[in-house]
Protein backbone atom coordinates (compact mmCIF):
# COMPACT_ATOMS: atom_id res chain seq x y z
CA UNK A 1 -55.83 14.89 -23.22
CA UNK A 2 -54.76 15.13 -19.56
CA UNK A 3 -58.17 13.50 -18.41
CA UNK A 4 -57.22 10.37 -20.89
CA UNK A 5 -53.75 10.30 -19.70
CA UNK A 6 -54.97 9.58 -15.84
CA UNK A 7 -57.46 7.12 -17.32
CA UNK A 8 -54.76 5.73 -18.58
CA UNK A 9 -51.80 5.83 -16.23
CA UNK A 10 -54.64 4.22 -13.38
CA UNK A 11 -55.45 1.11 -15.64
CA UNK A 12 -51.57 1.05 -16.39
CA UNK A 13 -50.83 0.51 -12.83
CA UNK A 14 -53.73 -1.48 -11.81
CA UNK A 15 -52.95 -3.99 -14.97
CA UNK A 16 -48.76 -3.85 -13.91
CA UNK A 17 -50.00 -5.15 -10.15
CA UNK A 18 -52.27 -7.73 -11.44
CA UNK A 19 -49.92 -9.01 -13.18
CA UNK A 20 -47.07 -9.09 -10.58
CA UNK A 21 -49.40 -10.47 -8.19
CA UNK A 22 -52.21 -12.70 -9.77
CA UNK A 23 -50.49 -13.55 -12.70
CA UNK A 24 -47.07 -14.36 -11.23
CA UNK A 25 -48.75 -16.08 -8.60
CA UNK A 26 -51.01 -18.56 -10.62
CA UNK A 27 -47.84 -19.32 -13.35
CA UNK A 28 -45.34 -19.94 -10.42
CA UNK A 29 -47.09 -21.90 -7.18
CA UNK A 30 -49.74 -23.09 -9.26
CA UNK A 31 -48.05 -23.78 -12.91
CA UNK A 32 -50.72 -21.91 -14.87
CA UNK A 33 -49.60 -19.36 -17.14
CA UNK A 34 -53.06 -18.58 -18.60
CA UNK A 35 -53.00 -15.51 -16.62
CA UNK A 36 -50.01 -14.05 -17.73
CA UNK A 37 -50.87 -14.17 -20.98
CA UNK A 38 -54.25 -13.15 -20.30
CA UNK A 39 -53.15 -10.05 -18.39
CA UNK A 40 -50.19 -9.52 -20.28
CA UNK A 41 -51.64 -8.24 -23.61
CA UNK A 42 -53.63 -5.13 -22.24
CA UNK A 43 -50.71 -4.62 -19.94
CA UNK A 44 -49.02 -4.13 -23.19
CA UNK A 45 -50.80 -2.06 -24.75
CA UNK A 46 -51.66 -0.01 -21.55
CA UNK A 47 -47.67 0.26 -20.93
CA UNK A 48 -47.48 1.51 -24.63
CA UNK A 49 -50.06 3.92 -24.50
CA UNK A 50 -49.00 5.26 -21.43
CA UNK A 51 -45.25 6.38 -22.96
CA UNK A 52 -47.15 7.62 -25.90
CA UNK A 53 -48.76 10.27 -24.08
CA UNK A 54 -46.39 11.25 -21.53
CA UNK A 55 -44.64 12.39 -24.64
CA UNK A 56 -47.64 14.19 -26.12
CA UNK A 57 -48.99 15.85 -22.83
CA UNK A 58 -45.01 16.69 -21.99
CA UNK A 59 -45.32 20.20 -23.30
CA UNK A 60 -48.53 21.43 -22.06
CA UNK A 61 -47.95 20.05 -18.28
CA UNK A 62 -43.94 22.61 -18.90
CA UNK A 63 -42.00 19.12 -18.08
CA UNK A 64 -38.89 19.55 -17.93
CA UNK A 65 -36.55 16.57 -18.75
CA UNK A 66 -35.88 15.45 -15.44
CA UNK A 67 -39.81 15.70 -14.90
CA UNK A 68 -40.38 13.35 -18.08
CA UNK A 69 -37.69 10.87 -16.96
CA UNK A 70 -39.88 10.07 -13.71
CA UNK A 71 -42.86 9.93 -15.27
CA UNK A 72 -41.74 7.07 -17.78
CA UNK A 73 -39.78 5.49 -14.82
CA UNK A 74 -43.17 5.29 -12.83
CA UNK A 75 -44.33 3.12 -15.51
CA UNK A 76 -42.07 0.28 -14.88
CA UNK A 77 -42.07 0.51 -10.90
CA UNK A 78 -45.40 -0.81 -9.19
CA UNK A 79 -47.35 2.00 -7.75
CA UNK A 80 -45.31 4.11 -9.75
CA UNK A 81 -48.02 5.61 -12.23
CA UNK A 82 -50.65 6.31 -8.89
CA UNK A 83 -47.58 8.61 -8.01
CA UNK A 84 -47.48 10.23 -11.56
CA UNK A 85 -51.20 11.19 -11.08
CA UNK A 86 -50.78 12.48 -7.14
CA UNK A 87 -47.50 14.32 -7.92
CA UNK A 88 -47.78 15.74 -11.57
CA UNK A 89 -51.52 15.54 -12.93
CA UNK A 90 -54.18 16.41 -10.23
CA UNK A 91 -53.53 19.82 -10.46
């Protein structure tokens, strides 16, 4: 379940910068917010699955509170779930 949770915090992150950067860029300089919506979805559901399964892996990685309030606060800061996986899941 850890091994899905990195899969999942990586395409989590990589979706949340696309979407900052690509997306944001095409629907304000350009007027074109195809690519929000198109990146916007699986961000969704990436973003969702992510807080699902902090809260399921919580107890086998010993988390303490404090340790579960960063990782679901990495989720909503860019770079933030890369950090997750350096700090709490390579080991």
């Amino acid at each position: 379940m850890k091994n899905t949770f990195r899969i999942i915090a990586f395409l989590e992150g990589v979706s949340y910068i696309l979407l900052m950067t690509v997306g944001l860029y095409f629907k304000y300089q350009l007027g074109d917010p195809t690519y929000v919506k198109l990146l916007g979805k699986p961000h969704g559901i990436l973003f969702v699955s992510y807080i699902l399964f902090a809260f399921l892996i919580k107890e086998n990685e010993n988390w303490g509170i404090k340790d579960l309030g960063i990782v679901l606060l990495a989720s909503i800061l860019p770079f933030g779930t890369f950090y997750v996986d350096w700090k709490y899941l390579k080991k």
